[in-house]
């Protein structure tokens, strides 16, 4: 029992056929595709075998297409154009043409700082997109990998080999208190800070943090009256009581931060903490499958512009961030 194999036609044959039918010359087709006339002759012979048609025949000093070749000419040209579009590098995306929903995972304070600026940018540049902010309720590494979130923004504490991470701003912690709080009078010392009641922000319900370690170096201990999972609730509590809440703010001499704007909107006063505390770095993380996506480029660029203070210097681009004309 015999069987005949179907011929395998690759994209290069389609491109060669288009060149031959357009140029109607082996020599010119070879020059067009930057190959030799001998190689193009072999390709023409292969096409003749596959299509079972001479395709181009000699007529004096020229070659003319057969009826089958004439029928194939337009169809082949369309196919090659489509192949070119399919295999070309991704083109830039006009944000105005985007029709997408982007899901961002961020702490409540980061979300509150980002939402006004990013929604404003979306209205101006990409009115067809929607932004969905999710609380820090999922394991970010796997959520990015699975596509449940498009971008994680905050203090990135997971290290996944494939995750792209970019640092955005570095902040320091300040003590947020209501206007007229006793700590606003006189010099704030470690002893006075430790003697006040505090609210701690911890998703895991922890009572201690870097401030406690710094106070312990001086044999001091603060009283934590409340532990809350988010900054907005903690700041609201501080705004209506004598409880102290730690919030991130710009370093001395640095530009203002949208994160500080949230505290200001609640009427809180920010006091410098007289202790060496580690800085807080806010970054964003995404899966590399989005690295070259035009819509995701706009999303990341919008986050940068929102978290960067007006008039501030642009954050250096990552190597994979080159590109969009609108960026």
PDB file of C-alpha atoms in Angstrom:
ATOM      1  CA  UNK A   1       0.000   0.000   0.000  1.00  0.00           C
ATOM      2  CA  UNK A   2       1.569   3.269  -1.072  1.00  0.00           C
ATOM      3  CA  UNK A   3       0.976   6.758   0.198  1.00  0.00           C
ATOM      4  CA  UNK A   4       2.032  10.106  -1.131  1.00  0.00           C
ATOM      5  CA  UNK A   5       3.218  12.796   1.260  1.00  0.00           C
ATOM      6  CA  UNK A   6       1.720  16.249   1.010  1.00  0.00           C
ATOM      7  CA  UNK A   7       4.279  18.839  -0.137  1.00  0.00           C
ATOM      8  CA  UNK A   8       5.564  21.119   2.579  1.00  0.00           C
ATOM      9  CA  UNK A   9       5.458  24.744   1.471  1.00  0.00           C
ATOM     10  CA  UNK A  10       7.343  27.228   3.628  1.00  0.00           C
ATOM     11  CA  UNK A  11       7.002  31.012   3.775  1.00  0.00           C
ATOM     12  CA  UNK A  12      10.223  31.475   1.820  1.00  0.00           C
ATOM     13  CA  UNK A  13       8.637  29.766  -1.196  1.00  0.00           C
ATOM     14  CA  UNK A  14       5.682  32.143  -1.067  1.00  0.00           C
ATOM     15  CA  UNK A  15       8.041  35.129  -0.956  1.00  0.00           C
ATOM     16  CA  UNK A  16      10.079  33.734  -3.860  1.00  0.00           C
ATOM     17  CA  UNK A  17       6.943  33.074  -5.915  1.00  0.00           C
ATOM     18  CA  UNK A  18       5.791  36.660  -5.318  1.00  0.00           C
ATOM     19  CA  UNK A  19       9.172  38.017  -6.460  1.00  0.00           C
ATOM     20  CA  UNK A  20       9.222  35.816  -9.582  1.00  0.00           C
ATOM     21  CA  UNK A  21       5.671  36.698 -10.611  1.00  0.00           C
ATOM     22  CA  UNK A  22       6.257  40.398  -9.967  1.00  0.00           C
ATOM     23  CA  UNK A  23       9.623  40.658 -11.717  1.00  0.00           C
ATOM     24  CA  UNK A  24       8.991  37.983 -14.392  1.00  0.00           C
ATOM     25  CA  UNK A  25      12.735  37.457 -14.364  1.00  0.00           C
ATOM     26  CA  UNK A  26      14.906  35.022 -12.442  1.00  0.00           C
ATOM     27  CA  UNK A  27      17.770  37.527 -12.341  1.00  0.00           C
ATOM     28  CA  UNK A  28      15.679  40.443 -11.087  1.00  0.00           C
ATOM     29  CA  UNK A  29      13.846  38.254  -8.569  1.00  0.00           C
ATOM     30  CA  UNK A  30      17.204  37.047  -7.249  1.00  0.00           C
ATOM     31  CA  UNK A  31      18.431  40.636  -6.860  1.00  0.00           C
ATOM     32  CA  UNK A  32      15.206  41.586  -5.089  1.00  0.00           C
ATOM     33  CA  UNK A  33      15.651  38.809  -2.525  1.00  0.00           C
ATOM     34  CA  UNK A  34      19.426  39.254  -2.265  1.00  0.00           C
ATOM     35  CA  UNK A  35      20.234  35.767  -3.527  1.00  0.00           C
ATOM     36  CA  UNK A  36      21.992  34.351  -6.581  1.00  0.00           C
ATOM     37  CA  UNK A  37      20.343  33.686  -9.958  1.00  0.00           C
ATOM     38  CA  UNK A  38      21.350  30.023  -9.637  1.00  0.00           C
ATOM     39  CA  UNK A  39      19.592  29.705  -6.268  1.00  0.00           C
ATOM     40  CA  UNK A  40      16.513  31.442  -7.648  1.00  0.00           C
ATOM     41  CA  UNK A  41      16.479  29.075 -10.635  1.00  0.00           C
ATOM     42  CA  UNK A  42      16.470  26.123  -8.261  1.00  0.00           C
ATOM     43  CA  UNK A  43      13.602  27.704  -6.326  1.00  0.00           C
ATOM     44  CA  UNK A  44      11.627  28.221  -9.526  1.00  0.00           C
ATOM     45  CA  UNK A  45      12.171  24.569 -10.445  1.00  0.00           C
ATOM     46  CA  UNK A  46      10.897  23.537  -7.016  1.00  0.00           C
ATOM     47  CA  UNK A  47       7.816  25.741  -7.365  1.00  0.00           C
ATOM     48  CA  UNK A  48       7.118  24.234 -10.782  1.00  0.00           C
ATOM     49  CA  UNK A  49       7.199  20.730  -9.290  1.00  0.00           C
ATOM     50  CA  UNK A  50       4.958  21.651  -6.381  1.00  0.00           C
ATOM     51  CA  UNK A  51       2.405  23.595  -8.427  1.00  0.00           C
ATOM     52  CA  UNK A  52       2.730  21.323 -11.492  1.00  0.00           C
ATOM     53  CA  UNK A  53       2.850  24.342 -13.770  1.00  0.00           C
ATOM     54  CA  UNK A  54       5.730  26.065 -15.641  1.00  0.00           C
ATOM     55  CA  UNK A  55       4.720  29.417 -14.090  1.00  0.00           C
ATOM     56  CA  UNK A  56       7.155  31.425 -16.269  1.00  0.00           C
ATOM     57  CA  UNK A  57       7.998  30.493 -19.855  1.00  0.00           C
ATOM     58  CA  UNK A  58      10.477  31.927 -22.328  1.00  0.00           C
ATOM     59  CA  UNK A  59       9.111  34.342 -24.943  1.00  0.00           C
ATOM     60  CA  UNK A  60      12.025  35.692 -26.937  1.00  0.00           C
ATOM     61  CA  UNK A  61      14.360  37.531 -24.561  1.00  0.00           C
ATOM     62  CA  UNK A  62      11.722  37.734 -21.807  1.00  0.00           C
ATOM     63  CA  UNK A  63       9.702  35.396 -19.629  1.00  0.00           C
ATOM     64  CA  UNK A  64       5.932  35.534 -19.485  1.00  0.00           C
ATOM     65  CA  UNK A  65       3.554  34.092 -16.869  1.00  0.00           C
ATOM     66  CA  UNK A  66       1.307  31.170 -17.587  1.00  0.00           C
ATOM     67  CA  UNK A  67      -2.461  31.500 -17.001  1.00  0.00           C
ATOM     68  CA  UNK A  68      -2.018  29.688 -13.652  1.00  0.00           C
ATOM     69  CA  UNK A  69       0.728  32.147 -12.673  1.00  0.00           C
ATOM     70  CA  UNK A  70      -1.498  35.087 -13.564  1.00  0.00           C
ATOM     71  CA  UNK A  71      -4.240  33.656 -11.354  1.00  0.00           C
ATOM     72  CA  UNK A  72      -1.764  33.266  -8.476  1.00  0.00           C
ATOM     73  CA  UNK A  73      -0.111  36.666  -8.752  1.00  0.00           C
ATOM     74  CA  UNK A  74      -2.549  38.821  -6.756  1.00  0.00           C
ATOM     75  CA  UNK A  75      -3.270  36.104  -4.194  1.00  0.00           C
ATOM     76  CA  UNK A  76       0.445  35.560  -3.635  1.00  0.00           C
ATOM     77  CA  UNK A  77       1.092  39.277  -3.183  1.00  0.00           C
ATOM     78  CA  UNK A  78      -1.660  39.508  -0.535  1.00  0.00           C
ATOM     79  CA  UNK A  79      -0.284  36.442   1.267  1.00  0.00           C
ATOM     80  CA  UNK A  80       3.239  37.874   1.384  1.00  0.00           C
ATOM     81  CA  UNK A  81       1.951  41.198   2.729  1.00  0.00           C
ATOM     82  CA  UNK A  82       0.070  39.348   5.470  1.00  0.00           C
ATOM     83  CA  UNK A  83       3.145  37.297   6.301  1.00  0.00           C
ATOM     84  CA  UNK A  84       5.159  40.496   6.543  1.00  0.00           C
ATOM     85  CA  UNK A  85       2.635  42.044   8.936  1.00  0.00           C
ATOM     86  CA  UNK A  86       2.451  38.842  10.984  1.00  0.00           C
ATOM     87  CA  UNK A  87       6.199  38.469  11.404  1.00  0.00           C
ATOM     88  CA  UNK A  88       7.140  42.148  11.706  1.00  0.00           C
ATOM     89  CA  UNK A  89       8.264  43.504  15.103  1.00  0.00           C
ATOM     90  CA  UNK A  90       5.428  44.888  17.190  1.00  0.00           C
ATOM     91  CA  UNK A  91       4.506  48.359  16.098  1.00  0.00           C
ATOM     92  CA  UNK A  92       3.890  51.261  18.436  1.00  0.00           C
ATOM     93  CA  UNK A  93       0.421  51.559  19.885  1.00  0.00           C
ATOM     94  CA  UNK A  94      -1.626  54.730  19.954  1.00  0.00           C
ATOM     95  CA  UNK A  95      -3.020  54.925  23.517  1.00  0.00           C
ATOM     96  CA  UNK A  96      -6.205  56.442  22.132  1.00  0.00           C
ATOM     97  CA  UNK A  97      -6.894  53.142  20.347  1.00  0.00           C
ATOM     98  CA  UNK A  98      -6.527  50.964  23.448  1.00  0.00           C
ATOM     99  CA  UNK A  99      -9.603  49.061  24.616  1.00  0.00           C
ATOM    100  CA  UNK A 100      -8.380  47.167  27.665  1.00  0.00           C
ATOM    101  CA  UNK A 101      -8.871  46.644  31.369  1.00  0.00           C
ATOM    102  CA  UNK A 102      -5.649  46.636  33.368  1.00  0.00           C
ATOM    103  CA  UNK A 103      -5.536  45.033  36.799  1.00  0.00           C
ATOM    104  CA  UNK A 104      -3.067  46.477  39.297  1.00  0.00           C
ATOM    105  CA  UNK A 105      -2.304  45.041  42.727  1.00  0.00           C
ATOM    106  CA  UNK A 106      -1.282  47.616  45.297  1.00  0.00           C
ATOM    107  CA  UNK A 107      -1.609  48.484  48.969  1.00  0.00           C
ATOM    108  CA  UNK A 108      -4.492  50.816  49.757  1.00  0.00           C
ATOM    109  CA  UNK A 109      -2.241  53.857  50.227  1.00  0.00           C
ATOM    110  CA  UNK A 110      -0.443  53.245  46.934  1.00  0.00           C
ATOM    111  CA  UNK A 111      -3.767  52.732  45.181  1.00  0.00           C
ATOM    112  CA  UNK A 112      -5.144  55.953  46.664  1.00  0.00           C
ATOM    113  CA  UNK A 113      -2.042  57.821  45.503  1.00  0.00           C
ATOM    114  CA  UNK A 114      -2.118  56.333  41.994  1.00  0.00           C
ATOM    115  CA  UNK A 115      -5.820  56.333  41.147  1.00  0.00           C
ATOM    116  CA  UNK A 116      -6.394  60.108  40.696  1.00  0.00           C
ATOM    117  CA  UNK A 117      -3.331  60.699  38.531  1.00  0.00           C
ATOM    118  CA  UNK A 118      -3.668  57.545  36.457  1.00  0.00           C
ATOM    119  CA  UNK A 119      -7.370  58.003  35.832  1.00  0.00           C
ATOM    120  CA  UNK A 120      -6.601  61.564  34.700  1.00  0.00           C
ATOM    121  CA  UNK A 121      -3.941  60.326  32.282  1.00  0.00           C
ATOM    122  CA  UNK A 122      -6.329  57.680  31.001  1.00  0.00           C
ATOM    123  CA  UNK A 123      -9.034  60.276  30.306  1.00  0.00           C
ATOM    124  CA  UNK A 124      -6.563  62.426  28.379  1.00  0.00           C
ATOM    125  CA  UNK A 125      -4.592  59.766  26.501  1.00  0.00           C
ATOM    126  CA  UNK A 126      -6.359  56.400  26.610  1.00  0.00           C
ATOM    127  CA  UNK A 127     -10.091  56.919  27.216  1.00  0.00           C
ATOM    128  CA  UNK A 128     -10.865  53.347  26.173  1.00  0.00           C
ATOM    129  CA  UNK A 129      -9.070  51.699  29.094  1.00  0.00           C
ATOM    130  CA  UNK A 130     -10.316  50.827  32.567  1.00  0.00           C
ATOM    131  CA  UNK A 131      -8.163  50.450  35.675  1.00  0.00           C
ATOM    132  CA  UNK A 132      -8.959  47.833  38.294  1.00  0.00           C
ATOM    133  CA  UNK A 133      -7.046  48.070  41.585  1.00  0.00           C
ATOM    134  CA  UNK A 134      -6.865  44.965  43.753  1.00  0.00           C
ATOM    135  CA  UNK A 135      -5.739  44.736  47.346  1.00  0.00           C
ATOM    136  CA  UNK A 136      -2.606  42.788  48.269  1.00  0.00           C
ATOM    137  CA  UNK A 137      -4.586  39.616  48.676  1.00  0.00           C
ATOM    138  CA  UNK A 138      -2.842  37.312  46.210  1.00  0.00           C
ATOM    139  CA  UNK A 139       0.670  35.947  45.930  1.00  0.00           C
ATOM    140  CA  UNK A 140       1.957  38.477  43.424  1.00  0.00           C
ATOM    141  CA  UNK A 141       4.504  36.252  41.709  1.00  0.00           C
ATOM    142  CA  UNK A 142       2.013  33.581  40.731  1.00  0.00           C
ATOM    143  CA  UNK A 143      -0.713  36.153  39.997  1.00  0.00           C
ATOM    144  CA  UNK A 144       1.575  37.913  37.516  1.00  0.00           C
ATOM    145  CA  UNK A 145       2.563  34.591  35.995  1.00  0.00           C
ATOM    146  CA  UNK A 146      -1.058  33.450  35.653  1.00  0.00           C
ATOM    147  CA  UNK A 147      -2.249  36.776  34.258  1.00  0.00           C
ATOM    148  CA  UNK A 148      -4.626  37.515  37.129  1.00  0.00           C
ATOM    149  CA  UNK A 149      -2.888  40.866  37.580  1.00  0.00           C
ATOM    150  CA  UNK A 150      -1.009  42.959  35.016  1.00  0.00           C
ATOM    151  CA  UNK A 151       1.164  44.961  37.373  1.00  0.00           C
ATOM    152  CA  UNK A 152       2.184  44.864  41.027  1.00  0.00           C
ATOM    153  CA  UNK A 153       3.059  48.205  42.626  1.00  0.00           C
ATOM    154  CA  UNK A 154       4.496  48.646  46.094  1.00  0.00           C
ATOM    155  CA  UNK A 155       7.312  47.226  48.159  1.00  0.00           C
ATOM    156  CA  UNK A 156       8.295  44.233  46.020  1.00  0.00           C
ATOM    157  CA  UNK A 157       9.352  41.524  48.449  1.00  0.00           C
ATOM    158  CA  UNK A 158       9.312  38.445  46.210  1.00  0.00           C
ATOM    159  CA  UNK A 159      12.130  37.380  43.925  1.00  0.00           C
ATOM    160  CA  UNK A 160      10.975  35.353  40.939  1.00  0.00           C
ATOM    161  CA  UNK A 161      13.579  34.701  38.238  1.00  0.00           C
ATOM    162  CA  UNK A 162      11.247  35.655  35.409  1.00  0.00           C
ATOM    163  CA  UNK A 163       9.647  38.729  36.985  1.00  0.00           C
ATOM    164  CA  UNK A 164      10.704  42.151  35.721  1.00  0.00           C
ATOM    165  CA  UNK A 165      11.098  44.666  38.562  1.00  0.00           C
ATOM    166  CA  UNK A 166      11.686  48.407  38.318  1.00  0.00           C
ATOM    167  CA  UNK A 167      12.291  50.685  41.294  1.00  0.00           C
ATOM    168  CA  UNK A 168      10.227  53.873  41.120  1.00  0.00           C
ATOM    169  CA  UNK A 169      10.729  55.993  44.248  1.00  0.00           C
ATOM    170  CA  UNK A 170      12.594  55.677  47.531  1.00  0.00           C
ATOM    171  CA  UNK A 171      10.797  57.099  50.555  1.00  0.00           C
ATOM    172  CA  UNK A 172      11.332  57.486  54.266  1.00  0.00           C
ATOM    173  CA  UNK A 173       8.906  56.958  57.117  1.00  0.00           C
ATOM    174  CA  UNK A 174       7.387  59.894  59.011  1.00  0.00           C
ATOM    175  CA  UNK A 175       5.112  60.106  62.031  1.00  0.00           C
ATOM    176  CA  UNK A 176       1.628  61.253  61.022  1.00  0.00           C
ATOM    177  CA  UNK A 177      -0.443  62.963  63.721  1.00  0.00           C
ATOM    178  CA  UNK A 178      -3.525  65.161  63.884  1.00  0.00           C
ATOM    179  CA  UNK A 179      -3.117  68.958  64.045  1.00  0.00           C
ATOM    180  CA  UNK A 180      -2.661  70.008  67.673  1.00  0.00           C
ATOM    181  CA  UNK A 181      -1.273  66.637  68.732  1.00  0.00           C
ATOM    182  CA  UNK A 182       1.077  66.962  71.749  1.00  0.00           C
ATOM    183  CA  UNK A 183       3.986  65.731  69.620  1.00  0.00           C
ATOM    184  CA  UNK A 184       3.666  68.785  67.356  1.00  0.00           C
ATOM    185  CA  UNK A 185       4.835  70.993  70.235  1.00  0.00           C
ATOM    186  CA  UNK A 186       8.522  71.127  71.052  1.00  0.00           C
ATOM    187  CA  UNK A 187      11.269  68.761  69.891  1.00  0.00           C
ATOM    188  CA  UNK A 188      10.278  65.237  68.986  1.00  0.00           C
ATOM    189  CA  UNK A 189      12.630  62.888  70.812  1.00  0.00           C
ATOM    190  CA  UNK A 190      12.746  59.077  70.739  1.00  0.00           C
ATOM    191  CA  UNK A 191      11.428  59.068  74.303  1.00  0.00           C
ATOM    192  CA  UNK A 192       8.405  61.206  73.452  1.00  0.00           C
ATOM    193  CA  UNK A 193       7.713  59.139  70.338  1.00  0.00           C
ATOM    194  CA  UNK A 194       7.873  55.903  72.315  1.00  0.00           C
ATOM    195  CA  UNK A 195       5.558  57.260  75.007  1.00  0.00           C
ATOM    196  CA  UNK A 196       2.754  57.965  72.518  1.00  0.00           C
ATOM    197  CA  UNK A 197       0.162  55.414  71.458  1.00  0.00           C
ATOM    198  CA  UNK A 198       0.672  53.952  67.988  1.00  0.00           C
ATOM    199  CA  UNK A 199      -1.260  52.192  65.258  1.00  0.00           C
ATOM    200  CA  UNK A 200       0.692  49.625  63.251  1.00  0.00           C
ATOM    201  CA  UNK A 201      -0.129  48.769  59.640  1.00  0.00           C
ATOM    202  CA  UNK A 202       0.369  45.086  58.943  1.00  0.00           C
ATOM    203  CA  UNK A 203      -1.478  42.770  56.609  1.00  0.00           C
ATOM    204  CA  UNK A 204      -0.228  39.863  58.714  1.00  0.00           C
ATOM    205  CA  UNK A 205      -1.332  41.371  62.005  1.00  0.00           C
ATOM    206  CA  UNK A 206       2.169  41.983  63.367  1.00  0.00           C
ATOM    207  CA  UNK A 207       2.667  44.380  66.266  1.00  0.00           C
ATOM    208  CA  UNK A 208       6.306  45.225  65.598  1.00  0.00           C
ATOM    209  CA  UNK A 209       8.375  46.685  62.787  1.00  0.00           C
ATOM    210  CA  UNK A 210      11.574  48.625  62.070  1.00  0.00           C
ATOM    211  CA  UNK A 211      10.638  51.419  64.486  1.00  0.00           C
ATOM    212  CA  UNK A 212      10.506  48.953  67.356  1.00  0.00           C
ATOM    213  CA  UNK A 213      13.970  47.664  66.502  1.00  0.00           C
ATOM    214  CA  UNK A 214      15.345  51.230  66.449  1.00  0.00           C
ATOM    215  CA  UNK A 215      13.689  52.050  69.788  1.00  0.00           C
ATOM    216  CA  UNK A 216      15.034  48.842  71.335  1.00  0.00           C
ATOM    217  CA  UNK A 217      18.580  50.050  70.591  1.00  0.00           C
ATOM    218  CA  UNK A 218      17.845  52.840  73.081  1.00  0.00           C
ATOM    219  CA  UNK A 219      16.091  50.501  75.542  1.00  0.00           C
ATOM    220  CA  UNK A 220      12.762  52.069  74.612  1.00  0.00           C
ATOM    221  CA  UNK A 221       9.480  50.407  73.778  1.00  0.00           C
ATOM    222  CA  UNK A 222       6.347  51.927  72.289  1.00  0.00           C
ATOM    223  CA  UNK A 223       2.755  51.012  73.024  1.00  0.00           C
ATOM    224  CA  UNK A 224       0.854  49.687  70.025  1.00  0.00           C
ATOM    225  CA  UNK A 225      -2.834  50.267  70.669  1.00  0.00           C
ATOM    226  CA  UNK A 226      -4.193  49.061  67.308  1.00  0.00           C
ATOM    227  CA  UNK A 227      -3.042  46.942  64.372  1.00  0.00           C
ATOM    228  CA  UNK A 228      -4.800  47.540  61.041  1.00  0.00           C
ATOM    229  CA  UNK A 229      -4.286  45.910  57.637  1.00  0.00           C
ATOM    230  CA  UNK A 230      -4.169  49.141  55.615  1.00  0.00           C
ATOM    231  CA  UNK A 231      -2.752  52.646  55.781  1.00  0.00           C
ATOM    232  CA  UNK A 232      -5.962  54.490  54.952  1.00  0.00           C
ATOM    233  CA  UNK A 233      -7.776  53.108  57.985  1.00  0.00           C
ATOM    234  CA  UNK A 234      -4.731  53.773  60.181  1.00  0.00           C
ATOM    235  CA  UNK A 235      -4.382  57.353  58.926  1.00  0.00           C
ATOM    236  CA  UNK A 236      -8.075  57.988  59.440  1.00  0.00           C
ATOM    237  CA  UNK A 237      -7.718  56.748  63.014  1.00  0.00           C
ATOM    238  CA  UNK A 238      -4.723  59.032  63.584  1.00  0.00           C
ATOM    239  CA  UNK A 239      -6.593  62.013  62.125  1.00  0.00           C
ATOM    240  CA  UNK A 240      -9.297  61.708  64.790  1.00  0.00           C
ATOM    241  CA  UNK A 241      -7.270  60.757  67.865  1.00  0.00           C
ATOM    242  CA  UNK A 242      -3.890  61.083  69.566  1.00  0.00           C
ATOM    243  CA  UNK A 243      -2.651  57.848  68.015  1.00  0.00           C
ATOM    244  CA  UNK A 244       0.508  58.049  65.875  1.00  0.00           C
ATOM    245  CA  UNK A 245       0.672  56.414  62.445  1.00  0.00           C
ATOM    246  CA  UNK A 246       3.828  55.899  60.398  1.00  0.00           C
ATOM    247  CA  UNK A 247       3.470  56.828  56.725  1.00  0.00           C
ATOM    248  CA  UNK A 248       5.920  56.962  53.799  1.00  0.00           C
ATOM    249  CA  UNK A 249       6.997  60.373  52.607  1.00  0.00           C
ATOM    250  CA  UNK A 250       9.708  61.953  50.469  1.00  0.00           C
ATOM    251  CA  UNK A 251      13.248  62.121  51.916  1.00  0.00           C
ATOM    252  CA  UNK A 252      14.572  65.512  53.115  1.00  0.00           C
ATOM    253  CA  UNK A 253      15.240  67.727  50.142  1.00  0.00           C
ATOM    254  CA  UNK A 254      13.339  65.388  47.841  1.00  0.00           C
ATOM    255  CA  UNK A 255      10.311  66.190  45.727  1.00  0.00           C
ATOM    256  CA  UNK A 256       6.825  65.785  47.110  1.00  0.00           C
ATOM    257  CA  UNK A 257       5.204  62.388  46.714  1.00  0.00           C
ATOM    258  CA  UNK A 258       1.589  61.573  45.807  1.00  0.00           C
ATOM    259  CA  UNK A 259       1.696  59.257  48.818  1.00  0.00           C
ATOM    260  CA  UNK A 260       2.197  62.349  50.999  1.00  0.00           C
ATOM    261  CA  UNK A 261      -0.790  63.994  49.314  1.00  0.00           C
ATOM    262  CA  UNK A 262      -3.054  61.354  50.831  1.00  0.00           C
ATOM    263  CA  UNK A 263      -1.888  62.231  54.349  1.00  0.00           C
ATOM    264  CA  UNK A 264      -2.278  65.927  53.619  1.00  0.00           C
ATOM    265  CA  UNK A 265      -5.812  65.372  52.322  1.00  0.00           C
ATOM    266  CA  UNK A 266      -6.683  63.787  55.674  1.00  0.00           C
ATOM    267  CA  UNK A 267      -5.316  66.840  57.485  1.00  0.00           C
ATOM    268  CA  UNK A 268      -2.378  65.006  59.069  1.00  0.00           C
ATOM    269  CA  UNK A 269       0.889  66.608  60.124  1.00  0.00           C
ATOM    270  CA  UNK A 270       4.064  64.725  59.203  1.00  0.00           C
ATOM    271  CA  UNK A 271       6.872  64.763  61.742  1.00  0.00           C
ATOM    272  CA  UNK A 272      10.458  63.687  61.182  1.00  0.00           C
ATOM    273  CA  UNK A 273      11.307  60.568  63.157  1.00  0.00           C
ATOM    274  CA  UNK A 274      14.509  61.117  65.211  1.00  0.00           C
ATOM    275  CA  UNK A 275      15.746  57.576  64.576  1.00  0.00           C
ATOM    276  CA  UNK A 276      17.532  55.838  61.692  1.00  0.00           C
ATOM    277  CA  UNK A 277      14.915  53.779  59.897  1.00  0.00           C
ATOM    278  CA  UNK A 278      15.466  51.829  56.665  1.00  0.00           C
ATOM    279  CA  UNK A 279      14.114  53.537  53.526  1.00  0.00           C
ATOM    280  CA  UNK A 280      11.056  52.213  51.746  1.00  0.00           C
ATOM    281  CA  UNK A 281      11.405  51.537  48.029  1.00  0.00           C
ATOM    282  CA  UNK A 282       8.270  51.527  45.906  1.00  0.00           C
ATOM    283  CA  UNK A 283       8.599  49.589  42.669  1.00  0.00           C
ATOM    284  CA  UNK A 284       6.537  47.814  40.063  1.00  0.00           C
ATOM    285  CA  UNK A 285       6.740  44.243  38.846  1.00  0.00           C
ATOM    286  CA  UNK A 286       5.359  42.568  35.725  1.00  0.00           C
ATOM    287  CA  UNK A 287       5.687  39.350  33.793  1.00  0.00           C
ATOM    288  CA  UNK A 288       8.064  39.459  30.802  1.00  0.00           C
ATOM    289  CA  UNK A 289       5.315  38.438  28.378  1.00  0.00           C
ATOM    290  CA  UNK A 290       4.137  42.068  28.668  1.00  0.00           C
ATOM    291  CA  UNK A 291       7.578  43.588  28.079  1.00  0.00           C
ATOM    292  CA  UNK A 292       6.963  44.452  24.414  1.00  0.00           C
ATOM    293  CA  UNK A 293       3.190  44.992  24.588  1.00  0.00           C
ATOM    294  CA  UNK A 294       2.255  48.523  23.594  1.00  0.00           C
ATOM    295  CA  UNK A 295      -0.686  48.793  25.984  1.00  0.00           C
ATOM    296  CA  UNK A 296       1.392  47.594  28.915  1.00  0.00           C
ATOM    297  CA  UNK A 297       4.116  50.072  27.919  1.00  0.00           C
ATOM    298  CA  UNK A 298       1.586  52.864  28.347  1.00  0.00           C
ATOM    299  CA  UNK A 299       0.457  51.447  31.687  1.00  0.00           C
ATOM    300  CA  UNK A 300       3.993  51.371  33.087  1.00  0.00           C
ATOM    301  CA  UNK A 301       4.761  54.822  31.742  1.00  0.00           C
ATOM    302  CA  UNK A 302       1.578  56.171  33.354  1.00  0.00           C
ATOM    303  CA  UNK A 303       2.626  54.715  36.717  1.00  0.00           C
ATOM    304  CA  UNK A 304       6.040  56.381  36.430  1.00  0.00           C
ATOM    305  CA  UNK A 305       4.549  59.766  35.635  1.00  0.00           C
ATOM    306  CA  UNK A 306       2.036  59.523  38.450  1.00  0.00           C
ATOM    307  CA  UNK A 307       4.486  58.554  41.172  1.00  0.00           C
ATOM    308  CA  UNK A 308       7.110  61.029  39.963  1.00  0.00           C
ATOM    309  CA  UNK A 309       6.580  64.494  41.396  1.00  0.00           C
ATOM    310  CA  UNK A 310       5.884  67.307  38.899  1.00  0.00           C
ATOM    311  CA  UNK A 311       9.137  68.841  37.783  1.00  0.00           C
ATOM    312  CA  UNK A 312      11.135  65.876  38.973  1.00  0.00           C
ATOM    313  CA  UNK A 313      13.721  64.209  36.805  1.00  0.00           C
ATOM    314  CA  UNK A 314      12.542  61.134  34.891  1.00  0.00           C
ATOM    315  CA  UNK A 315      13.431  57.773  36.305  1.00  0.00           C
ATOM    316  CA  UNK A 316      16.018  56.091  34.084  1.00  0.00           C
ATOM    317  CA  UNK A 317      14.363  53.678  31.694  1.00  0.00           C
ATOM    318  CA  UNK A 318      15.036  49.991  31.868  1.00  0.00           C
ATOM    319  CA  UNK A 319      16.622  48.589  28.724  1.00  0.00           C
ATOM    320  CA  UNK A 320      13.353  46.909  27.800  1.00  0.00           C
ATOM    321  CA  UNK A 321      11.451  50.166  28.138  1.00  0.00           C
ATOM    322  CA  UNK A 322      12.818  51.875  25.039  1.00  0.00           C
ATOM    323  CA  UNK A 323      10.394  52.809  22.534  1.00  0.00           C
ATOM    324  CA  UNK A 324       6.896  54.117  22.411  1.00  0.00           C
ATOM    325  CA  UNK A 325       6.840  57.420  20.546  1.00  0.00           C
ATOM    326  CA  UNK A 326       4.358  58.768  23.050  1.00  0.00           C
ATOM    327  CA  UNK A 327       6.718  57.939  25.958  1.00  0.00           C
TER     328      UNK A 327
END
